[in-house]
Coordinates of C-alpha atoms in Angstrom, one line a residue:
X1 CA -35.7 13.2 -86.8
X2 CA -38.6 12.6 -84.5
X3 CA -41.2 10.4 -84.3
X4 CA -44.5 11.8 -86.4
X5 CA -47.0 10.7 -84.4
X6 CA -49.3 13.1 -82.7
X7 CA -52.4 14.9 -83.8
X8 CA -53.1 18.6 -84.1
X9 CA -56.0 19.2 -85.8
X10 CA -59.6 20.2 -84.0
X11 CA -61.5 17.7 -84.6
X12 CA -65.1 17.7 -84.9
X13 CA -66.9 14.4 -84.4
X14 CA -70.5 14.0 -85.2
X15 CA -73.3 13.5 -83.0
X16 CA -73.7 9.4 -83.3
X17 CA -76.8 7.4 -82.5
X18 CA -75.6 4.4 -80.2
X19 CA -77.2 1.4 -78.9
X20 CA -77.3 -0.8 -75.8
X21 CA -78.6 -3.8 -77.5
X22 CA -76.2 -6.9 -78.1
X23 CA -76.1 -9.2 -80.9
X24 CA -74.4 -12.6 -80.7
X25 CA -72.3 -13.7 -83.5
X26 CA -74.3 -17.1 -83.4
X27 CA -78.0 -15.3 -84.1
X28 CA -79.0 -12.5 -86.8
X29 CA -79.6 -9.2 -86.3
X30 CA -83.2 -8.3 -85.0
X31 CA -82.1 -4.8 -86.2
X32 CA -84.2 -3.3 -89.5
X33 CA -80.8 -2.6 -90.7
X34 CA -77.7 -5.0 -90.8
X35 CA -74.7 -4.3 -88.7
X36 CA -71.1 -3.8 -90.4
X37 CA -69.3 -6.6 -87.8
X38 CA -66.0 -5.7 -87.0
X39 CA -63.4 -7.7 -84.8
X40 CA -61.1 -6.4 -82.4
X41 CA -57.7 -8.7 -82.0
X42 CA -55.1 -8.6 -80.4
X43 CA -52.9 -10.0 -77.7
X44 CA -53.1 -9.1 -74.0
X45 CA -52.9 -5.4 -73.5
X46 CA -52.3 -4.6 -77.2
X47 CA -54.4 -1.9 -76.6
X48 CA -57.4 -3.1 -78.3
X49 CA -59.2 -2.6 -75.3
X50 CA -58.2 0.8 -75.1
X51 CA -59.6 1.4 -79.2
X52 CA -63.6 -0.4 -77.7
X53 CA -63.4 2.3 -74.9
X54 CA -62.5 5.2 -77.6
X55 CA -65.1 4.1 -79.4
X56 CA -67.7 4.2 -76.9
X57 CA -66.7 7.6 -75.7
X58 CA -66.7 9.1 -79.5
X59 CA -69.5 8.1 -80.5
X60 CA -71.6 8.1 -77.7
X61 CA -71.8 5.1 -76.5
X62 CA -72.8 5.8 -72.8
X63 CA -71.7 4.0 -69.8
X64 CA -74.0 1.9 -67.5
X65 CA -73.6 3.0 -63.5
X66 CA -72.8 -0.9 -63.0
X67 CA -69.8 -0.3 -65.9
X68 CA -68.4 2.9 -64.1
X69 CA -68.3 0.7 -60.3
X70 CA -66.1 -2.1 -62.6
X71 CA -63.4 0.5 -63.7
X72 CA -63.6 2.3 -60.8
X73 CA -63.0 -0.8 -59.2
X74 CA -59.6 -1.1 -61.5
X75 CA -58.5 1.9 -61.3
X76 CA -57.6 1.7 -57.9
X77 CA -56.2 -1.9 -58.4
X78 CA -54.3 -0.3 -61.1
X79 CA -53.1 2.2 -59.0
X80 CA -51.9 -0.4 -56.3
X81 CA -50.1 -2.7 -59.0
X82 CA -48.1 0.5 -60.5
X83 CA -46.8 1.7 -56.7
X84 CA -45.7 -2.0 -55.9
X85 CA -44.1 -3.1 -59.5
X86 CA -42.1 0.8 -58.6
X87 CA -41.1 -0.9 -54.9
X88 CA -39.9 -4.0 -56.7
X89 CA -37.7 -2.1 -59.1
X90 CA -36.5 0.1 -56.8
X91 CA -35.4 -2.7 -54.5
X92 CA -33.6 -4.2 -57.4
X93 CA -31.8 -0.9 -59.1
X94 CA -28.7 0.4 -57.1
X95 CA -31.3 3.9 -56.4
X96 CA -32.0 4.6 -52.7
X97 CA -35.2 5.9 -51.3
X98 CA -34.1 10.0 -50.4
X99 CA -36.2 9.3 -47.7
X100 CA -35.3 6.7 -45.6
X101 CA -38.7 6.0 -43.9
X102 CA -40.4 4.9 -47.6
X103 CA -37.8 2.1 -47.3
X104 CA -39.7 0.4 -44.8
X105 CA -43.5 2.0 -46.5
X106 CA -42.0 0.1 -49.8
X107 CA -41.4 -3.1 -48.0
X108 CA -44.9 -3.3 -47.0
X109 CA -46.2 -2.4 -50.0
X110 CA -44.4 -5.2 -51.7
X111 CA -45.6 -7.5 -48.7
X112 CA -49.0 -6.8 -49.4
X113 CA -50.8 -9.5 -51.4
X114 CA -54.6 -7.6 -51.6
X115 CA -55.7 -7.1 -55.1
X116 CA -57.2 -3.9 -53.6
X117 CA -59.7 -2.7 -56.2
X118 CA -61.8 -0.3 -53.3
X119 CA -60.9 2.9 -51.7
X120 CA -57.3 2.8 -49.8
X121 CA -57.0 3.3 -46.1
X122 CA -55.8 6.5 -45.0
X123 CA -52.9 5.0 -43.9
X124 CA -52.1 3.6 -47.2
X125 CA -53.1 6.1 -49.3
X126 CA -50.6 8.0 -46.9
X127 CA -47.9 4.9 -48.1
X128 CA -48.3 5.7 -51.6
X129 CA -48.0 9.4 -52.0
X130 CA -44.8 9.3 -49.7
X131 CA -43.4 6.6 -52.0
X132 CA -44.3 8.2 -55.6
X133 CA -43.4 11.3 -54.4
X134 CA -39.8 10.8 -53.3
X135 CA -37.2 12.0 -55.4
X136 CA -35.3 9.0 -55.9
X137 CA -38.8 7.4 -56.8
X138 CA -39.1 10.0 -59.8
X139 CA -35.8 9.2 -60.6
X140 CA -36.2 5.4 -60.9
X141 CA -39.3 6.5 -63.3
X142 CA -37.5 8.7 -65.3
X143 CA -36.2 4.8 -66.7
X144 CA -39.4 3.0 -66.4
X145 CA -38.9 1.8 -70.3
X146 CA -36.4 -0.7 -68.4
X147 CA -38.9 -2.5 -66.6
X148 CA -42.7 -3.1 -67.2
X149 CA -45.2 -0.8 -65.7
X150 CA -48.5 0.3 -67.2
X151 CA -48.4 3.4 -69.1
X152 CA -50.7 5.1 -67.0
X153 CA -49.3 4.6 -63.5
X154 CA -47.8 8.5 -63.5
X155 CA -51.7 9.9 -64.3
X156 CA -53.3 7.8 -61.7
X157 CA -50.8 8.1 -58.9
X158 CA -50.5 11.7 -59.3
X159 CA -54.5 12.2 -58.9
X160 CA -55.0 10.1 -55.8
X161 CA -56.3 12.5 -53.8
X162 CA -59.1 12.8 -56.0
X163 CA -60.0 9.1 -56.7
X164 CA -59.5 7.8 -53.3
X165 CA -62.9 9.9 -52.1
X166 CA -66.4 8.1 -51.5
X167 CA -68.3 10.1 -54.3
X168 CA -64.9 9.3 -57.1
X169 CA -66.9 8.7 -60.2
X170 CA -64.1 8.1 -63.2
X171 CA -63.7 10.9 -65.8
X172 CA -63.6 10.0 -69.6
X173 CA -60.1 10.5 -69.3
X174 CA -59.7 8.0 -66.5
X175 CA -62.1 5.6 -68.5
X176 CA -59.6 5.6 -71.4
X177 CA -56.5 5.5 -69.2
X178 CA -57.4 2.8 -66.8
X179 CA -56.4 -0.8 -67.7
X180 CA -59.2 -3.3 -67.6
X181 CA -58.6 -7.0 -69.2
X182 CA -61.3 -8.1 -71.3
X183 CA -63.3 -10.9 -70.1
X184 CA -65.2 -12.7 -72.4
X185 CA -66.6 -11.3 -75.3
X186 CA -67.6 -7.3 -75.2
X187 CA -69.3 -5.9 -77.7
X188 CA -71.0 -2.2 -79.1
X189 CA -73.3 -1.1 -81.4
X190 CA -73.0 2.5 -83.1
X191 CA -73.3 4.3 -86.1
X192 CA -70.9 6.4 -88.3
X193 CA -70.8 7.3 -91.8
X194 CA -74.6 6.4 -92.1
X195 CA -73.9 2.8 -91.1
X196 CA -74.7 0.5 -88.2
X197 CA -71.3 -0.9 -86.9
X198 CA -71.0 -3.8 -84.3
X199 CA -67.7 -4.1 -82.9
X200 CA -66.6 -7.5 -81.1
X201 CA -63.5 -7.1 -78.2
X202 CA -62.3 -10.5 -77.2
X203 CA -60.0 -11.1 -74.5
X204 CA -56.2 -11.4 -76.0
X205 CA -54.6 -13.8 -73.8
X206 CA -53.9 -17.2 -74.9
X207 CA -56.4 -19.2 -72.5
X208 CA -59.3 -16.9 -74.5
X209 CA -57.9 -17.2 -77.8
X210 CA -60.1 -20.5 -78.4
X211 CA -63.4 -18.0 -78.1
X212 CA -62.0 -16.2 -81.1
X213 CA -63.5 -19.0 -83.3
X214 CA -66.8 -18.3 -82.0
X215 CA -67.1 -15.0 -84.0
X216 CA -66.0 -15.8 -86.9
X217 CA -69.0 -16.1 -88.9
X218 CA -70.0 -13.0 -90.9
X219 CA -66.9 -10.6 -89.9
X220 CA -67.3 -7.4 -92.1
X221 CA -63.4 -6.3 -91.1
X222 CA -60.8 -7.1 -88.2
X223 CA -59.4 -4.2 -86.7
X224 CA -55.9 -5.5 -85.3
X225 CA -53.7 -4.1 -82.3
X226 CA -50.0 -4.9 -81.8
X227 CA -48.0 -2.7 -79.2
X228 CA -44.9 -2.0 -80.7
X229 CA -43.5 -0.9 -77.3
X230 CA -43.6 -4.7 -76.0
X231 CA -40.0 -5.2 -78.1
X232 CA -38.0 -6.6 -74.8
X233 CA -40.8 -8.0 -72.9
X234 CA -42.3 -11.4 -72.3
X235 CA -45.6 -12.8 -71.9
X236 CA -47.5 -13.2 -68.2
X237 CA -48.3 -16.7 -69.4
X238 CA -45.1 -18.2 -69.5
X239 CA -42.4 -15.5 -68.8
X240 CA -40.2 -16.7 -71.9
X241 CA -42.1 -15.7 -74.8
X242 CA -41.6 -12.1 -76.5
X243 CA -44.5 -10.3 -76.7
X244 CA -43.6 -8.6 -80.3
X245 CA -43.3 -12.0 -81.2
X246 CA -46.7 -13.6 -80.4
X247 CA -48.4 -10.7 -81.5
X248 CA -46.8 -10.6 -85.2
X249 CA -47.3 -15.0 -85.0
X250 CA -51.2 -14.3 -83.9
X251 CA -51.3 -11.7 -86.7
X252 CA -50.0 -13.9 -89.6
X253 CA -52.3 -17.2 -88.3
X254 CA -55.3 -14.5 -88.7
X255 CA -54.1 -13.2 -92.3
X256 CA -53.8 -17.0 -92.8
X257 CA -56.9 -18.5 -91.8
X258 CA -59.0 -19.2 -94.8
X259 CA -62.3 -17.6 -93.1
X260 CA -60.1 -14.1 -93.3
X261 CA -59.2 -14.9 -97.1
X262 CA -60.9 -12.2 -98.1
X263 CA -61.6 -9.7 -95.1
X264 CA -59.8 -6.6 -94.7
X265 CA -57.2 -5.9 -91.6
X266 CA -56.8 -2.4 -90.4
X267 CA -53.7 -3.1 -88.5
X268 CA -52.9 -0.3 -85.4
X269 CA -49.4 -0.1 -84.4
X270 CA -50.0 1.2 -80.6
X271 CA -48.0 2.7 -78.5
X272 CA -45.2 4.3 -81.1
X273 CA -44.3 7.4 -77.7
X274 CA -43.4 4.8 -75.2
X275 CA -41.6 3.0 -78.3
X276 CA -39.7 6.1 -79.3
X277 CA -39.0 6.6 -75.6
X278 CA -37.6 3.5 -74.8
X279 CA -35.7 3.4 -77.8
X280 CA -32.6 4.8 -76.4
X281 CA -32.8 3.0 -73.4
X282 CA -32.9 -0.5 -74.6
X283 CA -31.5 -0.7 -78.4
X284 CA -34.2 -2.8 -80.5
X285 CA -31.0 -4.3 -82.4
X286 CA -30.9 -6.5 -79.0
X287 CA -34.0 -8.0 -79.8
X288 CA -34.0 -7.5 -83.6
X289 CA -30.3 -8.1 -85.2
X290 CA -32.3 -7.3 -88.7
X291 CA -32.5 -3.7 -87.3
X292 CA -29.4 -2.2 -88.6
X293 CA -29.9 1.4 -87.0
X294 CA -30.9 4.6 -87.4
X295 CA -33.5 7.1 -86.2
X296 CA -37.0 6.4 -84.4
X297 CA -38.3 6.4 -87.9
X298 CA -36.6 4.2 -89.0
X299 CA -37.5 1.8 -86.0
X300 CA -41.1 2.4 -86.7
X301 CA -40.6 1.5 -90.2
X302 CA -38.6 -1.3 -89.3
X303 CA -41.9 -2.5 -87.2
X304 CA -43.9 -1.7 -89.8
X305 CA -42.4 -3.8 -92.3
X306 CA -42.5 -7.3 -89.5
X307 CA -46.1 -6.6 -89.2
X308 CA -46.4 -6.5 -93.4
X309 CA -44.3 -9.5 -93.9
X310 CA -46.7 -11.2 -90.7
X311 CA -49.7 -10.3 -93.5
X312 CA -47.7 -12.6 -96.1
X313 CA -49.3 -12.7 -99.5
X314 CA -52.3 -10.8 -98.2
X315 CA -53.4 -8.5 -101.4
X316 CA -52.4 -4.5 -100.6
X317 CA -56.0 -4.0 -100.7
X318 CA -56.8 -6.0 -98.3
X319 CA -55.3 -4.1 -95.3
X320 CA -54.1 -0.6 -94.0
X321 CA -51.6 -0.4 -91.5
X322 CA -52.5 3.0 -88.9
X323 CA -49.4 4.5 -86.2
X324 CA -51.3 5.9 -83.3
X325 CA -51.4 5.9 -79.3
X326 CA -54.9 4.5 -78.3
X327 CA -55.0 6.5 -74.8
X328 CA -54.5 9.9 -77.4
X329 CA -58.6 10.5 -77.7
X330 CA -58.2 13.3 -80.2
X331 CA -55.4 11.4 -82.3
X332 CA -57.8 8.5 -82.3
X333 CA -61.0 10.2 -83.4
X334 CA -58.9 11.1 -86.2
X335 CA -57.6 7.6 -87.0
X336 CA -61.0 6.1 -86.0
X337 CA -63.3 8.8 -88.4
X338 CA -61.2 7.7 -91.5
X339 CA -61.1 3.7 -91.0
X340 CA -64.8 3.9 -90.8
X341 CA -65.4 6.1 -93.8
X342 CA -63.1 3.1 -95.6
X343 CA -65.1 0.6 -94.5
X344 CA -68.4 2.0 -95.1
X345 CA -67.2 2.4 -98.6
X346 CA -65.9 -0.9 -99.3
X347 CA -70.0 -2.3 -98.3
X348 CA -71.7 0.1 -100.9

């Protein structure tokens, strides 16, 4: 048995009205009409981001030219990031370059401490094609669920050619791919289901947890990402704890907290392919004794069930629990057009 995740359906979403304006949780609405405020949690790259930018994009919520230099900006530093964790692990796995010459491209790589968020150099642009091109490298990614990498490095380094040109100008597709951190607070304004909806992103590592507070105050519903995928891996913070770990903790101190007592969760599990994928690669029993086996269903159930018992007491009611892959726009529009339509209905 399979994993039953993806989405076949044609969707049609509606033409959505969508505003630039931004409200601070601190002031009221200036708006004729009050805003459903929703709050997007989550720890760092959950995905949550990932849901903002879907949002935007389905319901028209247009980028500024200032937003599209900032991912732009990312993408390539994403692009750099993905070559050089691939030149680490292939230093460290008992694979050799099939050509000989990337040995000493991958060293430089590695040796390279720019961030490099503008156009590549020829010459390195040159570096990075050779590199993610060999066939040992595409061997070494055929395991990537062994080591961290970002889900997109494969889309990005296979289109080079096209982003690293003067006039690049990201795609929708490279919008939603593209890893960008939160900083701060990010919000949008939009309406579905003949309701004004503010959504709230807040950065989900642990230094910007303490802004999470700072919204509290009239939250209509939380909309709550934990990537399933992060089983075997630790935090950036302090490379011991387990990512799964912190996520279902953060989740169950939010279903605690007495402000949330009565506001519903709609709980995304993220990332269920590259959790299927890596499933027989690194057994989740290692990580998980309670996991007593079985298929990938049964390992998404099994997740399922932490993130319910994370919830506690919380009355049945009072959440919904979503499988999807936040990058999968037409999956999400899906997902997205339903959990709106519940929450609309829940204010009338």
């Amino acid at each position: 048995m399979g994993c039953n995740f993806s989405s076949q359906s044609k969707l049609q979403v509606p033409e959505i009205r969508a505003s630039r304006s931004i409200t601070p949780a601190s002031q009221k609405s200036e708006d004729p009409y009050s805003h459903i405020r929703l709050l997007l949690l989550g720890s760092a790259e959950s995905g949550k981001t990932t849901v903002l930018e879907q949002v935007r994009l389905l319901y028209k919520q247009h980028f500024t030219e200032s937003e599209y230099f900032h991912r732009r900006a990312f993408i390539y530093h994403n692009i750099f990031k993905s070559i050089k964790a691939l030149c680490r692990a292939m230093r460290m796995s008992d694979i050799q370059f099939a050509d000989p010459i990337n040995m000493g491209r991958a060293q430089s790589i590695i040796a390279d401490e720019h961030g490099h968020y503008g156009l590549f150099s020829k010459d390195l642009a040159e570096k990075i094609k050779h590199i993610w091109n060999d066939k040992s490298m595409q061997k070494l990614y055929a395991r990537r669920s062994q080591f961290n990498l970002n889900d997109s490095a494969s889309y990005f380094l296979n289109n080079i050619d096209k982003i690293n040109m003067v006039d690049y100008k990201p795609s929708e597709r490279d919008l939603i791919m593209a890893y960008v951190p939160t900083c701060g607070v990010q919000n949008v304004i939009f309406t579905a289901c003949n309701q004004s909806f503010q959504l709230f992103d807040i950065g989900g590592q642990k230094i910007d947890r303490r802004k999470w507070a700072l919204q509290y105050e009239g939250i209509d519903a939380i909309f709550f990402c934990i990537a399933i995928s992060e089983y075997d891996q630790v935090m950036s913070e302090d490379m011991v704890t387990n990512r799964l770990d912190d996520a279902l903790n953060l989740l169950q101190s939010i279903s605690e907290d007495p402000a949330f007592a009565t506001t519903p969760i709609y709980l995304f599990l993220n990332e269920i392919d590259v959790f299927c994928e890596k499933l027989s690669v690194i057994p989740l029993s290692k990580y998980k004794p309670d996991f007593k086996g079985g298929d990938q269903d049964d390992a998404i159930d099994f997740m399922e069930n932490l993130a319910c018992e994370a919830l506690g007491k919380r009355d049945r009611s009072l959440y919904r629990v979503y499988r999807c892959i936040a990058i999968d726009t037409q999956m999400m529009a899906e997902l997205l057009s339903t959990v709106f339509k519940d929450i609309a209905k829940r204010k009338k």
